[in-house]
Amino acid sequence: MSDPPSPSLDFIRAKVAEDLKTNKHQGRVVTRFPPEPNGYLHIGHAKSICLNFGIAAENEGGVCNLRFDDTNPIKEEAEYEESIKRDVRWLGFDWEDRLFYASDYFDQLYQYAVQLIQKGKAYVCSLSAQDIREYRGTLSEPGKDSPYRTRSVEENLKLFEGMRAGEFEDGSHVLRAKIDMASPNLNMRDPTLYRIRQVPHHRTGDKWLIYPMYDYAHSLSDSLEGITHSLCTLEFEDHRPLYDWVLDELNLDSHPQQIEFARLNISYTVLSKRKLLELVKEGHVSGWDDPRMPTLSGLRRRGYTPEVIRNFCEQIGVAKRDTVISVALLEHHLRDDLNRHSPRVMAVLRPLRVVIENYPEDQEEELEAVNNPEDPAAGSRKVPFSRVLYIEQEDFREDPPKKFYRLAPGREVRLRYAYFVKCVDVVKDEKTGEVVELRCTYDPATKGGSSPDGRKVKATIHWVSAAHSLQVEVRLYDRLFVKENPEEGGADFRDSLNPDSLVTLTSCRVEPSLKGAQPGSRYQFERQGYFCVDSVDSTPEAPVFNRTVTLRDSWAKIEKQNQQSKK
RNA sequence: UCGGGGAUCGUCUAAUAGGCAAGACAGCGGCCUUUGGAGCCGCCGAUCCAGGUUCGAGUCCUGGUCCCCGAGCCA
């Protein structure tokens, strides 16, 4: 790697660079990504993953650990652990042999707790949870000491051992740090270090009946792993004094620097594991990997590439003010990547039958079509043409509005890669008046799409040959919420769910080259958008396509303006 | 009310000793086009407020205002 003029470092990278310069950590850069295995990773986690693994990769010899923060057995599951590993790998990062678990440190953590008790810095408190809350005081009033605060070291040691040995019920005792009940920082008012939880842990089984709390386990896990920079989100800012307190009281040489940054928010969605879990549990989506979910598994199934997410995370930057990133920026990176890499293909979502009256009934031919105009190396393919075709219903208007350039009675347009066709008649359903078929003529001289006489058409539309096309299911996804901030004004996010976030179309027609398309493969349906083969519900006989994102649609914009100016 | 943070175009991020407020997205307009896609060109548009220091302040000082986080035996 070269060392180009670094554009401008975010405040965290600047701090890392400075620490390197002053040799604060003996030239080491060690970060970690510490998920709790209690849900699926979402794009907010991707920001943290890119930051932590990114900083490690940018610095000579830097490494980033993957560590599961599995200190609460009642919320955590092995299923989540697997999904997290899969998602981090998919994003393109590698923890090599550095897969760790807070639960691996339980023995060590217990020993440290004993040390704190011996130092008189921790005690067993036998107040009820409610009493502890009351003794804590409020934001503006100091708390008061627990009556158990003055227990002797011997008694504390004995009780703590009893907690570990299962002599006490859940909730009867906790181990607390002895700090300052009058601290203006509530986290320092004798925080709980250990609680009794007589439940099996998905990794340690029934070995432990007491489990360490986050602040205690996290700081020590970081220290044990020799982390140099412990990056977390803003809500932990108030916890930093406690993080430092634990390491200082234990006199540990390895004392990582906790640095906080703003978590990611994106418009028209929610990014919190709790809320996403509710969407799953309440059936508003089909699962954690529903293509409308902002989870990495959902985005992957939707058709996102890891590059899109990495580029997005790089561009949004890292800072401390809380922000809401426009979903349009994410979609910009999505279209940018998909445009350059997706093969083009013709697909008709809502078919309208077209008969080319002057094209011989028994004739068919193959036309050359470019696979990707952005990538000459992608080559070309043949698409079959015949007398009966399907075009998009919305590409025809019997009474075309201003600026509508597509097909209309008497109007000539180009069928992409095929011929100029002119609409000569419209067939309607006698009862409903609905347009059911178009009668057209074609100009044999315009084969391939250009006219020898130089006449122009204003529109090019896509089509498929009726007899050759494949019928497929297409799922049209749109944003999950109708409001930029689904919780605007304290509203329940469920109230702003978009009822049209999924529209399923079952009579779509695609060109035959899509036969055998592999699950997960991505295409641009010309003039429509980017689609990928659903990796869950597709079968070779019945493929399902997910719409990843639409193409930018300037006609839709014009039409919207027309409608608004009419009002 | 106490403690901890944060305020720069509509949105996000820059401005690295106090020295022309920059880029991206969005929007708008144009060019081009066998995708009303892509691409190209242009336009619009910001330093929370009030004082102060200075030749010069987004940056330093003083005083305000507004927003976020915090009272789990969650992380």
XYZ file of C-alpha atoms (C1' of nucleotides) in Angstrom:
642
model
C 0.000 0.000 0.000
C 1.139 3.505 -0.740
C 0.635 6.403 1.586
C -1.335 8.943 -0.371
C -1.981 12.329 1.113
C -4.593 11.379 3.685
C -7.688 13.406 2.823
C -8.852 14.220 6.330
C -9.094 11.868 9.238
C -12.210 11.578 11.316
C -11.700 12.355 14.994
C -11.204 8.701 15.905
C -8.623 8.000 13.220
C -6.918 11.238 14.178
C -6.707 9.999 17.768
C -5.326 6.637 16.667
C -2.731 8.391 14.526
C -1.749 10.600 17.422
C -1.425 7.651 19.811
C 0.758 5.942 17.267
C 2.925 9.019 17.035
C 3.335 9.312 20.789
C 3.795 5.556 21.083
C 1.011 5.368 23.641
C 0.324 1.692 22.984
C 3.789 0.593 21.884
C 2.812 1.063 18.278
C -0.103 -1.355 18.437
C -3.579 -0.811 17.023
C -6.082 -3.341 18.321
C -9.805 -2.810 17.965
C -12.759 -5.094 18.388
C -16.314 -5.520 17.190
C -18.307 -6.691 20.227
C -21.879 -7.684 19.295
C -24.311 -9.209 21.745
C -25.767 -12.339 20.126
C -29.354 -11.320 20.790
C -30.453 -10.325 17.312
C -29.338 -9.904 13.734
C -26.817 -7.317 12.639
C -28.181 -4.248 10.852
C -26.612 -1.509 8.797
C -25.915 0.470 11.956
C -23.623 -2.344 13.021
C -22.012 -2.207 9.600
C -20.882 1.312 10.422
C -19.145 0.004 13.524
C -17.716 -3.027 11.734
C -16.284 -0.890 8.930
C -14.845 1.495 11.496
C -13.215 -1.119 13.705
C -11.965 -3.467 11.003
C -11.150 -0.495 8.804
C -8.914 1.199 11.345
C -7.135 -2.083 11.989
C -6.542 -2.625 8.275
C -5.296 0.900 7.679
C -2.564 0.608 10.261
C 0.480 -1.575 9.889
C 0.056 -4.625 12.081
C -3.371 -3.520 13.249
C -5.926 -6.175 14.105
C -9.602 -6.277 14.947
C -11.147 -8.994 17.096
C -14.654 -10.358 16.881
C -15.930 -10.752 20.396
C -19.364 -11.876 21.453
C -20.581 -9.948 24.443
C -22.507 -12.882 25.828
C -23.058 -11.922 29.444
C -26.835 -12.221 29.567
C -27.970 -15.820 28.943
C -31.660 -15.043 28.973
C -31.490 -12.962 25.796
C -28.795 -14.642 23.801
C -28.863 -17.546 21.373
C -26.499 -19.525 19.197
C -28.634 -18.801 16.128
C -27.799 -15.140 16.413
C -24.137 -15.900 16.794
C -24.061 -17.771 13.502
C -25.888 -15.016 11.659
C -23.463 -12.440 13.012
C -20.410 -14.343 11.847
C -21.954 -14.875 8.438
C -22.785 -11.178 8.099
C -19.351 -9.910 9.154
C -17.709 -12.256 6.661
C -20.136 -11.246 3.944
C -19.298 -7.600 4.545
C -15.747 -8.569 3.695
C -13.950 -8.656 7.029
C -11.842 -11.351 8.608
C -11.139 -11.838 12.301
C -8.777 -14.717 11.444
C -8.157 -16.683 14.642
C -9.389 -13.920 16.897
C -12.904 -15.054 17.692
C -13.534 -14.374 21.358
C -16.346 -14.532 23.872
C -16.823 -12.565 27.047
C -17.924 -15.906 28.476
C -14.409 -17.233 27.882
C -13.289 -14.798 30.551
C -15.814 -15.704 33.247
C -13.212 -17.400 35.462
C -10.830 -14.492 35.180
C -13.627 -12.002 35.722
C -14.633 -13.834 38.877
C -11.074 -13.640 40.210
C -10.980 -9.923 39.524
C -14.244 -9.511 41.426
C -12.720 -11.288 44.394
C -9.812 -8.861 44.215
C -12.149 -5.891 44.270
C -13.911 -7.306 47.309
C -10.575 -7.838 49.049
C -9.647 -4.254 48.285
C -12.906 -3.140 49.851
C -14.054 -1.855 46.454
C -16.990 -4.184 45.987
C -19.682 -5.594 48.239
C -22.614 -7.934 48.163
C -25.851 -5.989 48.386
C -29.022 -7.740 49.492
C -31.455 -4.996 48.702
C -34.288 -5.882 46.326
C -34.105 -4.554 42.797
C -36.756 -2.032 43.689
C -34.910 -0.892 46.786
C -31.723 -0.489 44.837
C -33.583 1.756 42.446
C -34.949 3.845 45.276
C -31.589 4.113 47.016
C -30.035 5.273 43.766
C -31.666 8.668 43.971
C -32.656 10.653 40.892
C -31.017 12.703 38.187
C -30.999 15.743 40.437
C -30.801 14.205 43.929
C -27.987 12.081 45.330
C -28.602 8.478 46.300
C -28.000 7.004 49.699
C -25.781 4.199 50.846
C -27.108 0.680 50.919
C -27.266 -0.716 54.448
C -25.120 -3.592 53.149
C -22.390 -1.290 51.973
C -20.351 -1.770 55.147
C -20.288 -5.554 55.173
C -16.886 -6.969 56.048
C -14.552 -8.270 53.399
C -14.907 -11.760 54.856
C -18.690 -11.669 54.749
C -18.634 -10.318 51.184
C -16.256 -13.023 50.084
C -18.419 -15.689 51.675
C -21.642 -14.347 50.193
C -20.146 -13.876 46.735
C -18.884 -17.445 46.794
C -22.358 -18.495 47.901
C -23.862 -16.628 44.938
C -21.561 -18.479 42.613
C -22.348 -21.796 44.261
C -26.065 -21.424 43.798
C -26.960 -20.942 47.428
C -29.194 -17.980 46.708
C -32.158 -17.334 44.494
C -32.181 -14.990 41.537
C -32.492 -11.428 42.721
C -31.627 -12.032 46.345
C -28.135 -10.556 46.129
C -25.915 -8.684 43.692
C -22.293 -7.733 43.760
C -21.838 -3.971 43.594
C -18.880 -1.700 43.116
C -18.329 0.604 46.061
C -17.887 4.007 44.456
C -20.034 7.000 45.346
C -23.774 7.101 45.893
C -23.698 10.875 45.591
C -21.985 10.958 42.197
C -23.803 13.113 39.664
C -23.132 10.281 37.227
C -25.678 7.616 38.037
C -23.409 4.922 36.621
C -21.018 5.581 39.482
C -23.618 5.135 42.232
C -22.406 1.695 43.255
C -23.226 -0.032 39.963
C -24.081 -3.712 39.884
C -21.183 -5.900 38.795
C -22.733 -9.356 39.075
C -26.267 -10.679 39.286
C -27.575 -14.157 39.998
C -29.188 -15.845 37.001
C -29.826 -19.504 37.550
C -30.214 -20.274 33.870
C -27.986 -22.139 31.429
C -25.791 -20.162 29.086
C -25.608 -21.129 25.435
C -21.866 -21.617 25.696
C -20.953 -22.255 29.321
C -23.959 -24.446 29.999
C -24.782 -24.672 33.689
C -21.311 -23.859 34.940
C -22.264 -20.360 36.001
C -25.168 -19.146 38.072
C -23.922 -15.590 38.309
C -23.199 -13.401 35.315
C -21.197 -10.175 35.044
C -22.801 -6.934 33.930
C -21.790 -5.121 30.746
C -19.658 -2.347 32.216
C -17.609 -4.762 34.255
C -17.246 -7.498 31.639
C -16.648 -5.169 28.743
C -13.847 -3.121 30.177
C -12.054 -6.213 31.407
C -12.551 -8.144 28.171
C -11.078 -5.211 26.276
C -8.134 -5.100 28.645
C -7.572 -8.853 28.542
C -7.437 -8.755 24.744
C -5.034 -5.848 24.720
C -7.466 -3.605 22.891
C -5.977 -0.160 22.332
C -9.058 1.720 21.161
C -12.470 0.646 22.352
C -15.008 2.274 20.060
C -18.639 2.465 21.031
C -21.678 4.627 20.540
C -22.550 7.873 22.285
C -24.917 6.458 24.881
C -21.906 4.880 26.587
C -20.212 8.206 27.141
C -21.529 8.296 30.701
C -20.120 4.830 31.239
C -16.546 5.743 30.474
C -15.730 6.770 34.090
C -16.873 3.332 35.215
C -14.927 1.637 32.419
C -11.827 3.448 33.633
C -12.628 2.861 37.312
C -12.689 -0.925 36.898
C -9.340 -1.022 35.116
C -7.727 1.462 37.481
C -8.875 -0.262 40.657
C -7.554 -3.548 39.366
C -4.347 -1.816 38.394
C -4.230 -3.342 34.953
C -1.437 -2.474 32.580
C -3.630 -2.814 29.555
C -5.951 0.147 29.669
C -7.796 0.720 26.399
C -9.112 4.137 25.450
C -12.874 4.184 25.058
C -14.004 6.558 22.322
C -17.621 7.217 21.489
C -19.188 8.073 18.144
C -22.739 8.736 16.956
C -24.775 5.737 15.944
C -26.243 5.546 12.476
C -29.813 6.570 11.747
C -31.388 6.366 8.313
C -34.612 7.975 7.152
C -37.704 5.825 6.579
C -36.521 2.958 8.746
C -35.708 2.013 12.319
C -32.336 0.782 13.510
C -32.705 -0.830 16.869
C -32.562 -4.518 17.541
C -35.508 -4.269 19.885
C -37.768 -2.677 17.296
C -36.592 -4.973 14.532
C -37.303 -7.942 16.788
C -40.822 -6.621 17.297
C -41.371 -6.315 13.550
C -40.324 -9.942 13.211
C -42.285 -11.265 16.191
C -45.447 -9.396 15.319
C -45.324 -10.601 11.746
C -45.015 -7.228 10.041
C -42.185 -8.772 8.045
C -41.383 -12.350 7.150
C -38.277 -12.562 9.312
C -34.965 -10.948 10.142
C -33.954 -11.445 6.509
C -37.092 -9.947 5.003
C -35.837 -7.813 2.094
C -37.443 -4.741 3.630
C -35.425 -5.048 6.811
C -32.328 -2.866 7.330
C -30.549 -5.958 8.626
C -27.499 -7.113 6.737
C -29.287 -10.362 5.947
C -32.298 -8.419 4.695
C -30.207 -6.089 2.567
C -28.292 -9.040 1.156
C -31.527 -10.797 0.212
C -32.800 -7.547 -1.241
C -29.825 -7.487 -3.601
C -27.334 -5.172 -1.912
C -23.661 -5.964 -2.361
C -21.117 -5.677 0.469
C -19.344 -2.974 -1.566
C -22.450 -0.806 -1.493
C -22.598 -0.930 2.260
C -18.885 -0.362 2.690
C -18.912 2.611 0.307
C -21.889 4.041 2.108
C -20.255 3.662 5.512
C -17.111 5.278 4.212
C -18.961 8.262 2.884
C -21.158 8.999 5.889
C -18.077 9.397 8.036
C -17.727 9.205 11.787
C -18.559 12.069 14.125
C -20.258 12.792 17.409
C -23.386 14.667 16.492
C -26.451 12.555 16.016
C -27.784 12.578 12.540
C -30.267 10.981 10.219
C -28.765 9.978 6.906
C -31.083 10.232 3.934
C -31.954 6.805 2.563
C -31.382 8.431 -0.838
C -27.659 8.378 -0.155
C -27.717 4.634 0.492
C -29.725 4.146 -2.686
C -27.267 6.296 -4.594
C -24.439 3.922 -3.711
C -26.691 0.992 -4.492
C -27.535 2.235 -7.980
C -23.945 3.246 -8.583
C -22.675 -0.271 -7.930
C -25.536 -2.114 -9.599
C -25.364 0.102 -12.686
C -21.764 -0.815 -13.283
C -22.085 -4.515 -12.617
C -25.570 -5.758 -13.453
C -26.356 -7.426 -16.762
C -29.372 -5.892 -18.494
C -32.337 -7.968 -19.389
C -35.881 -7.311 -20.576
C -38.782 -8.102 -18.295
C -42.412 -7.061 -18.478
C -43.984 -6.662 -15.074
C -47.577 -5.937 -16.082
C -47.983 -7.444 -19.544
C -50.070 -5.968 -22.332
C -50.413 -8.190 -25.393
C -49.244 -6.763 -28.694
C -49.791 -8.338 -32.081
C -47.581 -7.204 -34.975
C -50.067 -7.526 -37.800
C -47.592 -7.444 -40.663
C -45.145 -9.878 -39.076
C -45.593 -13.417 -40.428
C -47.288 -15.774 -38.006
C -44.805 -18.594 -38.352
C -41.733 -16.396 -38.261
C -39.324 -15.761 -35.420
C -35.824 -14.354 -35.240
C -33.067 -13.606 -32.783
C -31.949 -10.073 -32.135
C -28.649 -8.969 -30.699
C -28.853 -7.220 -27.329
C -26.062 -5.598 -25.338
C -25.588 -7.084 -21.864
C -24.223 -4.028 -20.146
C -23.539 -0.711 -21.850
C -21.361 0.243 -18.879
C -19.175 -2.786 -19.405
C -18.229 -3.771 -22.980
C -16.609 -6.932 -21.660
C -20.032 -8.200 -20.655
C -20.745 -8.912 -24.321
C -24.117 -9.469 -25.878
C -26.881 -12.039 -26.146
C -29.729 -12.992 -28.459
C -33.344 -12.284 -27.672
C -36.153 -13.920 -29.623
C -38.716 -11.805 -31.496
C -42.032 -12.955 -32.927
C -45.468 -11.767 -33.971
C -46.997 -11.716 -30.517
C -45.254 -9.743 -27.814
C -45.864 -8.311 -24.385
C -45.067 -4.759 -23.480
C -45.561 -2.905 -20.220
C -49.122 -1.710 -19.630
C -47.834 1.651 -18.508
C -45.967 2.120 -21.776
C -49.246 2.664 -23.581
C -51.766 5.452 -23.143
C -54.846 5.702 -25.238
C -54.965 9.388 -24.484
C -51.356 10.378 -23.882
C -50.732 13.352 -21.617
C -48.239 16.039 -22.462
C -44.627 14.822 -22.505
C -45.686 11.189 -22.559
C -43.515 9.861 -25.376
C -44.411 6.203 -25.276
C -46.890 4.244 -27.340
C -50.300 5.653 -28.182
C -52.766 5.180 -31.023
C -51.096 6.142 -34.285
C -47.750 6.655 -32.584
C -44.487 4.977 -33.517
C -41.888 3.901 -30.934
C -38.827 1.712 -30.932
C -38.863 -1.753 -29.415
C -35.466 -1.973 -27.859
C -32.968 -3.858 -30.059
C -35.849 -4.790 -32.425
C -37.957 -2.637 -34.718
C -39.976 0.532 -34.894
C -43.612 -0.322 -34.343
C -46.704 1.782 -34.791
C -49.964 1.285 -32.922
C -52.792 0.908 -35.427
C -55.613 -0.381 -33.255
C -56.652 -0.885 -29.681
C -58.639 -3.910 -28.564
C -60.749 -3.491 -25.453
C -62.715 -5.768 -23.214
C -66.315 -5.240 -24.222
C -67.591 -5.180 -20.665
C -64.920 -3.326 -18.749
C -63.491 -1.147 -21.467
C -60.050 -2.220 -20.369
C -57.358 -2.260 -23.043
C -56.488 -5.921 -23.548
C -54.487 -5.908 -26.757
C -52.710 -3.608 -29.150
C -52.526 -4.137 -32.881
C -49.337 -2.771 -34.349
C -47.339 -2.793 -37.555
C -43.608 -2.924 -37.761
C -41.121 -1.480 -40.225
C -38.821 -4.296 -41.401
C -36.239 -1.697 -42.428
C -35.682 -0.659 -38.818
C -34.283 -3.968 -37.665
C -31.940 -3.513 -34.733
C -33.642 -0.255 -33.892
C -32.351 2.312 -36.351
C -34.112 3.680 -39.383
C -32.313 3.979 -42.701
C -34.360 7.068 -43.570
C -33.190 8.778 -40.418
C -36.596 9.279 -38.901
C -36.674 9.540 -35.159
C -38.892 8.149 -32.464
C -39.129 9.721 -29.069
C -39.295 6.560 -27.029
C -37.730 3.150 -26.747
C -39.682 0.563 -24.824
C -38.889 -2.929 -23.648
C -40.767 -6.062 -24.615
C -40.654 -9.851 -24.583
C -41.818 -12.418 -27.105
C -44.997 -13.970 -25.720
C -44.220 -17.496 -26.840
C -40.618 -17.457 -25.691
C -40.910 -15.588 -22.405
C -40.858 -17.117 -18.958
C -43.536 -16.404 -16.402
C -42.103 -15.404 -13.043
C -43.094 -13.861 -9.735
C -41.746 -10.432 -8.930
C -41.820 -8.773 -5.531
C -41.830 -5.011 -5.603
C -40.329 -3.685 -2.404
C -40.605 -0.140 -1.205
C -39.577 1.585 2.002
C -40.916 -0.051 5.150
C -42.195 3.187 6.664
C -44.039 6.113 5.158
C -42.507 8.663 7.488
C -38.969 9.929 7.384
C -38.838 9.462 11.137
C -41.229 6.617 11.992
C -41.350 7.791 15.589
C -42.009 11.433 14.842
C -43.544 13.136 17.816
C -43.313 10.069 20.028
C -45.554 8.010 17.735
C -45.423 4.222 17.728
C -43.303 3.204 14.771
C -45.857 0.539 13.863
C -48.352 3.257 13.017
C -46.251 4.488 10.136
C -45.593 1.138 8.486
C -46.003 1.419 4.727
C -48.949 -0.764 3.674
C -47.490 -0.913 0.162
C -43.959 -1.897 1.126
C -44.464 -5.197 -0.689
C -46.465 -5.670 -3.883
C -46.345 -9.145 -5.366
C -46.804 -9.597 -9.097
C -47.294 -13.125 -10.369
C -47.825 -12.795 -14.111
C -44.599 -11.143 -15.055
C -42.805 -12.151 -18.227
C -39.055 -12.235 -18.639
C -36.844 -12.982 -21.602
C -35.718 -16.617 -21.919
C -32.081 -15.896 -21.100
C -33.163 -15.752 -17.470
C -33.892 -19.443 -17.434
C -31.823 -21.072 -14.711
C -30.812 -17.773 -13.112
C -29.042 -18.533 -9.846
C -30.404 -17.450 -6.485
C -28.809 -14.184 -5.464
C -27.869 -13.166 -9.003
C -28.608 -9.583 -9.918
C -29.999 -8.010 -13.065
C -31.204 -4.737 -14.338
C -34.669 -5.073 -15.814
C -34.302 -2.381 -18.445
C -36.162 0.829 -17.684
C -37.479 -0.624 -14.423
C -34.846 -1.191 -11.831
C -32.486 -3.702 -10.350
C -33.745 -7.116 -9.366
C -32.225 -10.211 -7.858
C -33.284 -13.817 -7.652
C -34.683 -14.428 -4.191
C -32.469 -16.846 -2.338
C -35.188 -18.219 -0.096
C -38.389 -18.666 -2.076
C -37.090 -19.295 -5.589
C -37.084 -22.717 -7.179
C -35.672 -23.553 -10.603
C -39.242 -24.069 -11.853
C -40.678 -20.986 -10.172
C -38.128 -18.221 -9.818
C -38.931 -15.217 -7.670
C -37.338 -11.847 -8.311
C -36.918 -9.168 -5.668
C -36.804 -5.569 -6.717
C -33.700 -4.139 -5.109
C -34.304 -0.551 -6.146
C -35.973 1.256 -9.017
C -34.103 3.112 -11.690
C -34.384 6.854 -11.336
C -37.585 7.683 -13.125
C -37.840 11.146 -14.588
C -41.180 10.442 -16.218
C -42.657 9.622 -12.819
C -41.397 12.975 -11.669
C -42.964 14.812 -14.591
C -46.236 13.016 -14.065
C -46.237 13.915 -10.407
C -45.630 17.548 -11.253
C -48.439 17.460 -13.819
C -50.830 16.113 -11.239
C -49.799 18.672 -8.691
C -50.194 21.566 -11.092
C -53.699 20.357 -11.929
C -54.754 20.670 -8.308
C -33.628 20.455 37.998
C -28.154 17.334 38.089
C -24.309 15.037 34.969
C -22.375 13.906 30.088
C -22.375 15.212 24.870
C -23.640 18.074 20.317
C -24.953 22.489 17.018
C -21.653 24.355 9.299
C -26.094 24.277 2.668
C -32.677 20.551 2.669
C -29.202 15.925 4.237
C -24.233 13.998 5.523
C -19.130 15.254 5.847
C -14.719 18.765 5.292
C -12.079 23.392 6.248
C -5.658 20.091 9.680
C -1.295 27.080 13.553
C -7.109 32.430 13.290
C -6.402 33.461 6.561
C -11.061 32.924 -0.215
C -16.454 28.103 3.854
C -15.189 22.715 0.079
C -17.240 17.810 -1.542
C -21.161 14.240 -1.897
C -26.510 13.252 -1.853
C -31.142 15.633 -2.875
C -33.498 19.559 -5.775
C -33.637 22.696 -10.230
C -31.986 23.728 -15.463
C -29.371 22.189 -19.888
C -26.529 18.689 -23.188
C -26.423 13.725 -24.768
C -28.918 9.088 -25.326
C -31.498 2.536 -29.034
C -32.955 2.316 -21.028
C -37.350 9.143 -19.753
C -31.296 4.677 -17.083
C -26.167 5.985 -17.155
C -22.886 10.035 -18.372
C -21.538 15.364 -18.997
C -22.265 20.748 -17.836
C -24.425 24.430 -14.853
C -27.504 26.499 -10.813
C -29.465 26.707 -5.904
C -27.801 26.553 -0.984
C -24.887 26.851 5.445
C -21.161 28.486 10.024
C -27.521 28.308 16.446
C -27.912 33.537 18.853
C -25.634 38.014 21.245
C -21.350 40.321 22.668
C -15.826 40.389 22.840
C -10.410 39.693 21.160
C -8.063 40.427 16.205
C -6.045 43.583 10.189
C -8.892 39.012 9.860
C -13.223 34.223 13.730
C -16.775 28.255 11.600
C -12.178 28.018 14.529
C -10.233 31.767 20.499
C -13.061 34.219 25.046
C -17.878 35.474 27.700
C -23.047 34.875 28.096
C -27.367 32.624 26.123
C -30.643 29.239 23.092
C -31.891 24.598 21.135
C -31.183 19.207 20.507
C -29.485 14.216 22.197
C -28.099 10.637 26.183
C -28.449 9.083 31.433
C -32.261 6.988 37.346
C -31.759 -2.054 34.146
C -30.073 -7.102 38.606
C -30.124 -4.791 29.487
C -26.077 -4.025 26.103
